[in-house]
Amino acid sequence: MLDTSFAAWSEPWSRLGVWVTLWDDKGEPVGMSDSPPALFDVLWRCSRLWRHRIAELVSQSLDDGKCLKVMDRDGAALAMCVPIACEGRPRGYIVACGLTAAFSGQSNFAHFCSLYSVDRQTCEPMAEAVSTHEATQLQIYSDIIRQQASSLADSISADQDINSLSSHLAEAYEELNLIYRVGSAMTVSRSPADQLKDVCHEVLETTGVEGVAAVLHMSAEDIGKPTVVKAGKINASDADVIRLYDHLSRFDRNAGRCVVVNDVANYSDSSNSDVGWASQWCSQVVSCELATSKHSFGGVLALNRCEGEEFGSQQAQLINTVFERSSAFLENVLLYENLEQLFMGMVHGLVSSIDAKDPYTCGHSQRVAWFGKQIAQACGMSKTESQAIYMSGLLHDIGKIGISENVLCKKGRLLEEEFAEMRRHPEIGARILNEIPQVNHLVPGVLHHHERVDGRGYPHGLAGQDIPMMGRILCLADSFDAMTTNRTYRRALPVEIAIGEIRRNAGTQFDPRLAEAFLKLDLVDLKQRSMNVTTATLIENSSHAMAAMTEGGQR
Amino acid sequence: MAEHTILVADDETHILHVLKIKLRNAGFNVIAAENGRLAYDLAVAEHPDVIITDYQMPGLSGVELMTKLRCDAATADIPAVLLTARGFSVAERDMDACGIKCVIDKPFSPREVLAVVKELLVAEPTLVGA
């Protein structure tokens, strides 16, 4: 850095007859001009005394830090040494040398050559080529050189600043890049533990630590048994990780929600609790909470900085920022789950209230939904499709809300016009659900669950494969439940009889393939289990309900 | 054992500084240019081992720069890393045509860029000692 510009500004001095050289901060020469005045070149290379005097000049300057002007005894040569000082500290020295009038003249020259042990004859032509200067001139030159030294110092300072800034900028870029990567990878459809593991890996690489672990509890119930996610090298059991996090989370927090411990073996906080027991596998740690203003999900540990470095506020800050985003994401997951459960709860409530009008149909919709899901799964349908069938099953009789109670709850046989009224409930239900875009895809099950494959069903008399799959499945589920529960007009049939009825009507009322798949199931057991299906268990199984809704609604 | 030379081109000088410090600290010789034209001249003069260039530069873009360099046998084999703002993409065809081996979005991870440069140097041993 020093020497690159040296060539540029030493050249004009040479032409003036002033010899400038560059020395480092240890008093060693590092820069000689490419084209020094020849005389000085010879003096430097051949005269031990000359070299000695110049070196002495520099070392004196090194000691007392001042700029010296030393006249050699006869005053023929004047030399000065200027320190290049950055922030008070010399980074190098400029030594400049010029010849005075006392150099001119034969006898003076002869004396000069013998003093410095250089050959007079060789040096004579060189001496003629070099200018001499008045003392006042040399004074001015010395001022200029001092200025140059000062500029050099400033330039070195500036370069250092730039390097320092660039380093910090590079770190900031890493952080920014990490935050982008982590942010774009977060989607609500993946499990929180998986997502958190990915984030831990990213942090591991960017911050240069040996291991990153997260202690996660999504809900209050999990606090006793949190999930532990690890990335990198952590020679400790999950239980130990949890224990360490617990300890640290109770320490004083001075940097926001982060605790930084660079010497685990000897650390203790003001309450005198220590973490020395973990020092076998943990020498340094940063601990961070995973929490938003409303919810706490646990915390994160970053262990053992690589290459013996310590954790500073910058790493703690980065870790905090990244996991703050994770916390926001976890909160979304929690809210989403709550929303799903709320939604399912509302649907169940609605459906129960319709079924409750007729004591014989209490729980009917829940059971049909459940049977429908079993049939769908037996046919190998996807989770989303099965869930849609379930939802459609829950809502299949919603149209009954539009049927008068006289008809719904009539004890005796229905008259023809009363039957006609009852047969309107699929269309009423479909009309209600068609108003809501998110459940449009459930309408086929609601509208067509009373169609028959032989075309003699209602409302539209569709036949065979024209009946949407949802309708065919729910028809079977609906009939099975109707047969095996008490009704106003007859008692419940035993399962074996119901099985016989299904077999008899396969191909006419029921889709034969579905009937076959259904009959392969253990229906006695299925019926038994269906009686235990309560609203609570159904709500528990509500995960993917929202996904099924929104994905289905978008089709 | 000659050190490798990396040419860095970007109209944003702070990016030049960041890459310079990262690459120099890793032992590379770094030459920098603030626009495509200067980068082209430097590439022709110095024959760097790897080029890291911004895509969107005034005058000559990163892709145009590399395409030009392909026309000259002396610079045709220099592999390049393209830095682009998020949301811009380059067709793979175009990349292969001009020697761009890798596209990295900004803000980039300096560590990642260094890793890519090292990989490119390993893959092209004939370029040692420019």
XYZ file of C-alpha atoms in Angstrom:
685
model
C 0.000 0.000 0.000
C 2.751 2.356 0.994
C 5.038 1.288 -1.783
C 2.563 1.395 -4.674
C 2.296 5.164 -4.637
C 5.903 5.660 -3.644
C 7.229 5.301 -7.181
C 4.827 7.999 -8.339
C 5.779 10.733 -5.920
C 9.462 9.935 -5.478
C 10.253 10.422 -9.151
C 9.807 14.216 -9.289
C 12.010 14.544 -6.193
C 14.759 12.619 -7.954
C 14.606 15.077 -10.798
C 15.012 17.896 -8.308
C 18.066 16.195 -6.900
C 16.453 15.149 -3.647
C 16.843 11.538 -2.692
C 13.751 10.049 -1.025
C 13.477 6.607 0.481
C 10.701 4.765 2.253
C 11.148 2.904 5.527
C 8.735 0.649 7.415
C 7.656 1.020 11.018
C 10.452 -1.266 12.193
C 13.179 0.918 10.758
C 13.886 -1.187 7.653
C 14.163 0.318 4.210
C 11.352 -0.804 1.924
C 11.335 1.644 -0.932
C 14.021 3.041 -3.058
C 13.167 5.174 -6.017
C 13.444 3.474 -9.425
C 15.599 6.255 -10.720
C 17.394 7.960 -7.853
C 20.032 10.539 -8.477
C 23.045 8.347 -9.330
C 25.273 9.812 -6.658
C 22.939 8.867 -3.864
C 22.552 5.418 -5.314
C 26.300 4.914 -5.143
C 26.490 6.345 -1.643
C 23.778 4.022 -0.459
C 25.281 0.944 -2.024
C 28.941 1.599 -1.332
C 29.298 3.718 1.758
C 28.896 2.001 5.046
C 29.081 5.277 6.912
C 26.359 6.775 4.772
C 24.073 3.836 5.374
C 24.857 3.915 9.038
C 24.062 7.578 9.423
C 20.776 7.281 7.589
C 19.749 4.218 9.607
C 20.681 6.009 12.793
C 18.491 8.902 11.765
C 15.569 6.554 11.309
C 16.080 4.719 14.568
C 16.324 7.977 16.486
C 13.087 9.005 14.909
C 11.615 5.619 15.854
C 12.566 6.211 19.460
C 11.385 9.731 19.976
C 8.803 9.905 17.189
C 9.971 13.265 15.997
C 10.995 14.496 12.642
C 14.674 15.188 12.640
C 16.880 17.264 10.522
C 20.443 16.270 10.964
C 23.215 18.035 9.363
C 26.223 15.964 8.783
C 29.190 17.588 10.357
C 30.233 19.573 7.348
C 26.770 20.557 6.248
C 27.233 19.156 2.738
C 24.279 16.819 2.988
C 21.063 17.459 4.821
C 18.776 14.604 5.684
C 15.376 14.472 7.293
C 13.194 11.668 8.506
C 9.431 12.173 8.523
C 7.143 9.683 10.207
C 3.948 8.674 8.388
C 1.600 8.739 11.322
C -1.886 7.201 11.323
C -3.825 8.002 14.476
C -0.626 8.954 16.254
C 1.137 5.718 15.388
C 3.894 5.772 12.768
C 3.290 3.299 9.941
C 6.556 4.127 8.222
C 9.064 6.842 7.526
C 10.179 8.966 4.623
C 13.862 9.840 4.548
C 14.822 12.660 2.260
C 18.251 13.872 1.503
C 19.584 16.882 -0.364
C 22.937 18.480 -0.994
C 23.835 22.041 -0.041
C 26.258 24.644 -1.291
C 28.787 23.277 1.135
C 29.013 20.311 -1.189
C 30.265 22.341 -4.153
C 33.816 23.105 -4.805
C 36.692 20.755 -5.420
C 38.085 20.630 -1.926
C 34.672 20.159 -0.356
C 33.917 17.389 -2.792
C 37.226 15.682 -2.138
C 36.593 15.811 1.588
C 33.045 14.448 1.120
C 34.278 11.489 -0.913
C 36.986 10.552 1.516
C 34.626 10.856 4.479
C 32.156 8.442 2.922
C 34.849 6.254 1.309
C 33.623 6.579 -2.241
C 35.806 6.866 -5.275
C 36.191 10.498 -6.276
C 36.702 9.887 -9.947
C 33.575 7.729 -10.372
C 31.501 10.162 -8.453
C 32.660 13.364 -10.096
C 30.337 13.216 -13.155
C 27.440 12.141 -10.946
C 28.078 15.048 -8.626
C 27.847 17.428 -11.521
C 24.459 15.999 -12.479
C 22.975 16.580 -9.049
C 21.680 20.002 -8.057
C 22.563 21.597 -4.799
C 20.113 23.631 -2.824
C 20.033 26.590 -0.531
C 19.130 25.870 3.033
C 15.915 27.841 2.644
C 14.959 25.711 -0.370
C 15.557 22.530 1.577
C 13.368 23.974 4.307
C 10.528 24.394 1.821
C 11.098 20.896 0.468
C 10.917 19.503 3.937
C 7.534 21.155 4.459
C 6.271 19.628 1.224
C 7.529 16.202 2.207
C 5.828 16.502 5.559
C 2.594 17.233 3.713
C 3.102 14.208 1.514
C 3.702 12.034 4.522
C 0.487 13.334 6.036
C -1.499 12.573 2.863
C -0.009 9.120 2.723
C -1.053 8.588 6.308
C -4.600 9.722 5.524
C -4.737 7.443 2.546
C -3.571 4.472 4.599
C -6.177 5.305 7.229
C -8.887 5.529 4.610
C -7.879 2.196 3.126
C -8.026 0.610 6.534
C -11.458 2.086 7.113
C -12.660 0.762 3.782
C -11.348 -2.700 4.564
C -12.979 -2.674 7.944
C -16.268 -1.436 6.517
C -16.110 -3.990 3.717
C -15.623 -6.784 6.227
C -18.603 -5.643 8.215
C -20.620 -5.230 5.053
C -19.747 -8.776 4.044
C -21.065 -9.990 7.420
C -24.230 -7.970 6.933
C -24.678 -9.533 3.494
C -24.420 -13.008 5.034
C -27.098 -12.137 7.543
C -29.379 -10.645 4.943
C -28.939 -13.628 2.690
C -29.719 -15.980 5.579
C -32.868 -14.106 6.464
C -34.049 -14.197 2.841
C -33.375 -17.924 2.555
C -35.070 -18.759 5.814
C -38.064 -16.526 5.156
C -38.835 -17.949 1.754
C -38.671 -21.519 3.020
C -41.419 -21.096 5.610
C -44.783 -22.489 4.597
C -47.678 -23.333 6.871
C -48.193 -26.759 5.310
C -44.928 -28.230 6.660
C -44.556 -29.408 10.219
C -43.027 -26.863 12.610
C -40.337 -29.284 13.778
C -39.172 -29.901 10.187
C -39.087 -26.217 9.376
C -37.190 -25.443 12.549
C -34.623 -28.107 11.706
C -33.982 -26.464 8.341
C -33.570 -23.079 9.984
C -31.120 -24.562 12.479
C -29.026 -25.931 9.609
C -28.945 -22.580 7.851
C -27.895 -20.788 11.009
C -25.251 -23.439 11.610
C -23.593 -22.719 8.293
C -23.794 -18.964 8.389
C -22.630 -18.354 11.937
C -19.835 -20.926 12.002
C -20.915 -22.853 15.070
C -20.655 -26.542 15.838
C -24.264 -27.171 16.725
C -27.692 -25.575 16.853
C -30.585 -27.054 18.816
C -34.193 -26.009 19.288
C -36.489 -26.915 22.165
C -40.053 -26.694 20.889
C -43.476 -26.896 22.471
C -46.350 -25.832 20.284
C -49.028 -25.796 22.952
C -49.273 -25.506 26.696
C -49.755 -29.278 27.023
C -46.388 -29.977 25.409
C -44.356 -27.901 27.850
C -43.656 -30.987 29.929
C -42.423 -32.949 26.948
C -41.038 -30.620 24.301
C -39.642 -31.701 20.959
C -35.899 -31.301 20.471
C -34.502 -30.568 17.043
C -30.735 -30.687 16.419
C -28.385 -29.622 13.668
C -24.642 -30.152 13.521
C -22.547 -31.769 16.214
C -24.076 -31.860 19.679
C -22.694 -34.496 22.041
C -25.577 -34.364 24.452
C -28.881 -36.102 24.931
C -32.178 -34.344 24.279
C -32.782 -34.234 28.015
C -29.474 -32.442 28.578
C -30.263 -29.920 25.870
C -33.625 -29.204 27.455
C -32.013 -28.863 30.849
C -29.379 -26.428 29.588
C -31.966 -24.296 27.869
C -34.086 -24.253 31.022
C -31.114 -23.074 33.056
C -30.139 -20.352 30.639
C -33.672 -19.126 30.145
C -33.736 -18.256 33.812
C -30.529 -16.228 33.647
C -30.441 -12.463 33.484
C -31.152 -11.196 30.050
C -29.043 -8.254 29.030
C -29.223 -8.380 25.249
C -32.945 -8.533 24.575
C -34.083 -12.133 24.691
C -30.625 -13.561 24.189
C -28.148 -14.910 26.702
C -24.518 -15.193 25.625
C -22.060 -17.291 27.608
C -18.520 -17.566 26.333
C -17.084 -19.601 29.175
C -19.613 -22.165 30.241
C -17.284 -23.935 32.651
C -16.819 -20.868 34.827
C -19.972 -18.905 34.300
C -22.533 -18.122 36.915
C -25.069 -15.366 36.970
C -26.137 -13.096 39.776
C -28.365 -15.746 41.303
C -25.304 -18.001 41.486
C -26.793 -20.766 39.394
C -24.243 -22.222 37.028
C -24.085 -24.309 33.908
C -20.685 -25.899 34.508
C -22.235 -29.366 34.400
C -22.688 -28.890 30.652
C -19.080 -27.883 29.997
C -18.128 -31.316 28.638
C -20.091 -30.785 25.503
C -20.592 -27.048 25.587
C -17.886 -24.429 25.935
C -19.771 -21.447 24.518
C -23.447 -20.927 23.988
C -25.980 -18.391 22.798
C -29.488 -18.996 24.027
C -32.511 -17.358 22.499
C -36.224 -17.511 23.200
C -38.686 -18.649 20.558
C -41.574 -16.407 21.390
C -43.837 -13.688 20.113
C -45.546 -11.091 22.249
C -48.474 -13.495 22.747
C -47.052 -16.999 22.714
C -43.953 -18.813 23.871
C -42.774 -21.846 21.909
C -39.550 -22.709 23.689
C -36.051 -21.665 22.708
C -32.898 -22.159 20.732
C -29.267 -22.873 21.597
C -26.250 -22.194 19.397
C -23.234 -24.103 20.686
C -19.483 -23.776 20.409
C -18.174 -21.275 17.934
C -15.722 -22.837 15.479
C -12.081 -21.827 15.258
C -11.917 -20.804 18.898
C -13.712 -17.522 18.353
C -16.091 -16.058 20.857
C -19.746 -15.178 20.523
C -20.219 -11.462 20.136
C -23.261 -9.262 19.995
C -23.355 -9.581 16.202
C -23.889 -13.354 16.248
C -26.386 -13.072 19.074
C -28.242 -10.439 17.064
C -28.318 -12.591 13.932
C -29.522 -15.665 15.800
C -32.173 -13.591 17.526
C -33.426 -12.087 14.261
C -33.659 -15.383 12.429
C -35.499 -17.146 15.223
C -37.770 -14.191 15.755
C -39.085 -14.873 12.280
C -39.435 -18.543 13.116
C -41.475 -17.569 16.148
C -43.815 -15.485 14.019
C -44.214 -18.448 11.707
C -44.922 -20.805 14.632
C -47.559 -18.409 15.879
C -49.202 -18.556 12.467
C -49.193 -22.340 12.605
C -50.822 -22.216 16.032
C -53.439 -19.716 14.927
C -54.144 -21.751 11.834
C -54.662 -24.882 13.915
C -56.964 -22.953 16.241
C -58.885 -21.716 13.253
C -59.273 -25.231 11.907
C -60.608 -26.441 15.216
C -62.942 -23.481 15.505
C -64.281 -24.104 12.052
C -64.864 -27.790 12.645
C -66.468 -27.020 15.972
C -68.901 -24.644 14.305
C -69.772 -27.139 11.592
C -70.371 -29.869 14.147
C -72.486 -27.527 16.186
C -74.584 -26.594 13.187
C -75.027 -30.154 12.059
C -75.870 -31.378 15.549
C -78.577 -28.781 15.888
C -80.252 -29.989 12.703
C -79.993 -33.643 13.647
C -81.305 -32.864 17.110
C -84.725 -31.892 15.745
C -85.417 -35.578 15.394
C -84.160 -37.606 18.361
C -83.712 -40.607 16.104
C -81.257 -38.865 13.872
C -79.044 -37.521 16.649
C -75.412 -38.114 15.723
C -76.464 -39.383 12.274
C -74.503 -36.849 10.234
C -71.336 -37.411 12.270
C -71.629 -41.161 11.732
C -72.346 -40.846 8.006
C -69.319 -38.571 7.690
C -67.203 -41.074 9.549
C -68.453 -44.058 7.526
C -67.901 -42.059 4.354
C -64.297 -41.412 5.345
C -63.756 -45.129 6.030
C -65.147 -46.049 2.621
C -62.970 -43.419 0.918
C -59.859 -44.700 2.667
C -60.771 -48.300 1.819
C -60.841 -47.221 -1.835
C -57.378 -45.745 -1.542
C -58.373 -42.092 -1.799
C -55.922 -39.397 -0.694
C -56.047 -37.700 2.688
C -57.464 -34.547 1.132
C -60.165 -36.428 -0.789
C -61.144 -38.475 2.272
C -61.356 -35.313 4.300
C -63.617 -33.741 1.671
C -65.919 -36.761 1.795
C -65.948 -36.428 5.572
C -66.927 -32.764 5.373
C -69.544 -33.460 2.760
C -70.926 -36.251 4.931
C -71.237 -33.890 7.865
C -73.236 -31.493 5.758
C -75.225 -33.957 3.650
C -78.536 -33.421 5.473
C -78.163 -29.708 6.052
C -81.065 -29.108 3.694
C -83.404 -30.548 6.302
C -83.317 -27.139 7.904
C -85.706 -26.103 5.155
C -88.149 -28.970 5.754
C -91.051 -28.291 8.105
C -90.988 -30.131 11.424
C -94.412 -31.614 10.827
C -92.892 -33.661 8.062
C -89.466 -34.219 9.616
C -90.771 -35.552 12.921
C -94.041 -37.160 11.805
C -94.552 -40.452 13.630
C -96.704 -42.312 11.117
C -96.338 -42.994 7.411
C -95.732 -39.981 5.200
C -98.300 -38.965 2.610
C -97.217 -38.601 -0.994
C -96.885 -34.799 -0.811
C -94.948 -35.148 2.446
C -92.491 -37.502 0.745
C -92.137 -34.962 -2.039
C -91.280 -32.312 0.547
C -88.635 -34.540 2.197
C -87.074 -35.230 -1.191
C -86.278 -31.529 -1.492
C -83.610 -31.577 1.192
C -80.634 -32.427 -1.083
C -81.415 -29.464 -3.347
C -82.001 -27.129 -0.408
C -78.688 -28.215 1.093
C -76.892 -27.718 -2.234
C -78.422 -24.269 -2.626
C -77.208 -23.229 0.818
C -73.669 -24.496 0.196
C -73.434 -23.052 -3.301
C -73.506 -19.612 -1.683
C -70.186 -20.312 0.031
C -67.245 -20.609 -2.418
C -64.983 -22.489 -0.002
C -67.434 -25.402 0.282
C -68.609 -25.543 -3.333
C -66.609 -28.717 -3.895
C -68.657 -30.465 -1.167
C -71.969 -29.875 -2.960
C -71.916 -33.069 -5.095
C -72.115 -35.220 -1.948
C -74.965 -33.155 -0.543
C -76.946 -32.968 -3.769
C -76.562 -36.544 -4.958
C -76.540 -38.728 -1.832
C -80.043 -39.976 -2.680
C -79.325 -40.869 -6.300
C -79.358 -44.565 -7.282
C -77.063 -46.191 -9.832
C -80.166 -47.553 -11.606
C -81.329 -43.984 -12.173
C -84.406 -44.213 -9.950
C -83.045 -41.854 -7.303
C -83.572 -38.134 -6.693
C -83.393 -35.196 -7.296
C -82.150 -35.622 -10.895
C -82.411 -39.384 -11.572
C -78.744 -39.666 -12.542
C -77.471 -43.173 -13.259
C -74.248 -45.119 -12.856
C -71.015 -43.217 -13.297
C -72.945 -39.959 -13.911
C -73.443 -39.779 -10.183
C -70.418 -38.014 -8.651
C -68.251 -40.337 -6.542
C -69.017 -38.317 -3.392
C -72.737 -38.949 -3.888
C -72.270 -42.695 -4.413
C -70.103 -43.026 -1.299
C -72.429 -41.018 0.914
C -75.455 -42.905 -0.374
C -73.912 -46.114 0.918
C -72.798 -44.541 4.213
C -76.185 -42.890 4.743
C -78.106 -46.122 4.087
C -75.895 -48.210 6.326
C -76.374 -45.829 9.222
C -80.122 -45.525 8.592
C -80.501 -49.313 8.593
C -78.532 -49.853 11.776
C -80.159 -47.173 13.923
C -83.641 -46.877 15.385
C -86.159 -44.904 13.371
C -89.657 -43.641 13.976
C -91.007 -46.369 11.702
C -88.866 -49.383 12.719
C -86.162 -50.566 15.086
C -82.475 -50.827 14.134
C -81.590 -53.795 11.943
C -78.746 -56.067 13.029
C -75.521 -55.531 11.090
C -75.783 -58.931 9.370
C -79.203 -58.013 7.930
C -77.862 -54.660 6.808
C -74.992 -56.461 5.074
C -77.520 -58.609 3.258
C -79.520 -55.575 2.176
C -76.420 -53.900 0.784
C -75.490 -57.032 -1.141
C -79.017 -57.305 -2.518
C -79.050 -53.722 -3.675
C -75.548 -53.550 -5.104
C -75.923 -52.564 -8.738
C -79.354 -51.032 -8.273
C -79.211 -48.629 -5.378
C -75.488 -48.806 -4.632
C -72.364 -48.654 -6.772
C -71.282 -52.315 -6.930
C -67.561 -51.597 -6.618
C -68.061 -49.406 -3.563
C -70.407 -51.956 -2.027
C -67.801 -54.662 -2.516
C -65.068 -52.570 -0.875
C -67.391 -51.630 1.972
C -68.456 -55.222 2.631
C -64.819 -56.256 2.945
C -64.533 -54.101 6.084
C -65.381 -55.459 9.519
C -68.784 -53.811 9.678
C -69.762 -55.074 13.143
C -66.647 -53.476 14.551
C -67.170 -50.386 12.419
C -70.728 -49.975 13.710
C -69.516 -50.403 17.256
C -66.798 -47.802 16.853
C -69.161 -45.376 15.178
C -71.294 -45.260 18.308
C -68.289 -43.884 20.180
C -67.633 -41.126 17.723
C -68.119 -37.935 19.663
C -67.770 -34.348 18.679
C -64.526 -33.996 20.638
C -62.719 -36.824 18.849
C -63.923 -35.544 15.532
C -62.574 -32.083 16.282
C -59.253 -33.618 17.196
C -59.158 -35.136 13.761
C -59.810 -31.777 12.197
C -56.260 -31.190 10.994
C -56.143 -30.863 7.227
C -59.779 -29.842 7.335
C -58.861 -26.309 6.361
C -56.381 -27.459 3.788
C -59.010 -29.768 2.320
C -61.431 -26.882 2.234
C -59.242 -24.286 0.655
C -57.568 -26.668 -1.783
C -60.909 -28.147 -2.778
C -62.560 -24.767 -3.090
C -59.915 -23.595 -5.502
C -60.437 -26.415 -7.947
C 2.684 -21.364 -7.749
C 0.935 -18.383 -9.263
C -2.047 -16.969 -7.493
C -5.364 -16.926 -9.292
C -6.845 -13.685 -10.564
C -10.512 -12.942 -10.181
C -12.216 -10.150 -12.109
C -15.160 -8.548 -10.346
C -17.564 -6.293 -12.226
C -20.481 -4.387 -10.686
C -21.754 -0.836 -10.954
C -22.409 -0.812 -7.210
C -19.028 -0.094 -5.633
C -19.961 -1.461 -2.208
C -20.351 -4.887 -3.797
C -16.896 -4.531 -5.333
C -15.490 -3.740 -1.892
C -17.206 -6.691 -0.245
C -16.004 -9.132 -2.872
C -12.504 -7.655 -2.904
C -12.034 -8.110 0.814
C -13.531 -11.607 0.836
C -11.447 -12.843 -2.100
C -8.212 -11.116 -1.087
C -8.439 -12.557 2.399
C -8.759 -15.959 0.740
C -5.500 -15.382 -1.151
C -6.759 -14.347 -4.568
C -5.577 -11.448 -6.667
C -8.601 -9.284 -7.406
C -9.139 -6.775 -10.204
C -12.296 -4.701 -10.220
C -14.360 -2.820 -12.773
C -17.327 -0.522 -12.318
C -18.946 -1.203 -15.660
C -19.080 -3.746 -18.465
C -16.787 -1.854 -20.802
C -13.977 -1.551 -18.246
C -14.507 -5.172 -17.283
C -14.096 -6.226 -20.899
C -10.872 -4.275 -21.268
C -9.494 -5.673 -18.018
C -10.454 -9.222 -18.991
C -8.687 -8.953 -22.310
C -5.599 -7.416 -20.703
C -5.281 -9.629 -17.619
C -6.910 -12.965 -18.554
C -8.496 -13.608 -15.163
C -9.206 -17.169 -14.040
C -12.773 -16.478 -12.996
C -15.143 -13.577 -13.644
C -17.803 -12.478 -11.193
C -20.148 -10.039 -12.838
C -23.363 -8.215 -12.105
C -26.156 -8.779 -14.627
C -27.734 -5.338 -14.741
C -24.995 -2.837 -15.490
C -25.305 0.301 -17.596
C -23.808 -0.020 -21.076
C -22.638 -3.612 -21.319
C -24.642 -6.086 -19.225
C -23.060 -9.098 -17.557
C -24.407 -11.457 -20.194
C -23.304 -9.180 -23.045
C -19.854 -8.943 -21.492
C -19.455 -12.702 -21.375
C -20.829 -13.109 -24.879
C -18.236 -10.651 -26.183
C -15.460 -12.460 -24.363
C -16.485 -15.735 -25.999
C -15.608 -14.285 -29.366
C -11.924 -14.132 -28.552
C -10.121 -17.461 -28.139
C -7.914 -16.099 -25.377
C -10.867 -15.231 -23.147
C -13.468 -17.693 -24.405
C -12.940 -20.260 -21.664
C -13.130 -18.065 -18.609
C -15.948 -19.324 -16.378
C -18.279 -16.747 -14.881
C -20.596 -16.258 -11.941
C -23.561 -13.958 -12.567
C -24.990 -11.827 -9.771
C -28.546 -10.672 -10.266
C -31.252 -8.855 -8.372
C -33.993 -11.119 -7.095
C -36.715 -11.768 -9.619
C -34.513 -11.671 -12.713
C -33.679 -14.937 -14.368
C -31.455 -16.044 -17.203
C -32.389 -18.832 -19.586
C -30.102 -21.842 -19.285
C -29.381 -21.751 -22.986
C -28.039 -18.216 -22.714
C -25.978 -19.155 -19.708
C -24.263 -22.050 -21.435
C -23.683 -20.005 -24.566
C -21.511 -17.475 -22.780
C -19.796 -19.448 -20.046
C -21.902 -18.431 -17.091
C -21.680 -21.417 -14.759
C -23.739 -20.138 -11.898
C -26.333 -17.459 -11.116
C -26.513 -16.047 -7.608
C -29.288 -13.783 -6.322
C -28.542 -10.582 -4.452
C -28.175 -10.043 -1.554
C -25.697 -12.876 -1.876
C -23.792 -14.698 0.783
C -20.100 -13.782 0.333
C -19.194 -17.190 1.715
C -21.231 -18.849 -1.000
C -19.608 -16.786 -3.750
C -16.162 -17.731 -2.454
C -17.149 -21.397 -2.405
C -18.418 -21.221 -5.989
C -15.203 -19.507 -7.156
C -13.084 -22.222 -5.545
C -15.221 -24.914 -7.170
C -14.858 -23.322 -10.586
C -11.094 -23.175 -10.186
C -10.927 -26.840 -9.259
C -13.004 -27.755 -12.289
C -10.671 -25.927 -14.677
C -7.092 -26.856 -13.801
C -5.757 -25.693 -17.156
C -6.333 -22.083 -16.151
C -3.773 -22.158 -13.334
C -1.141 -19.452 -13.721
C -2.839 -16.825 -15.862
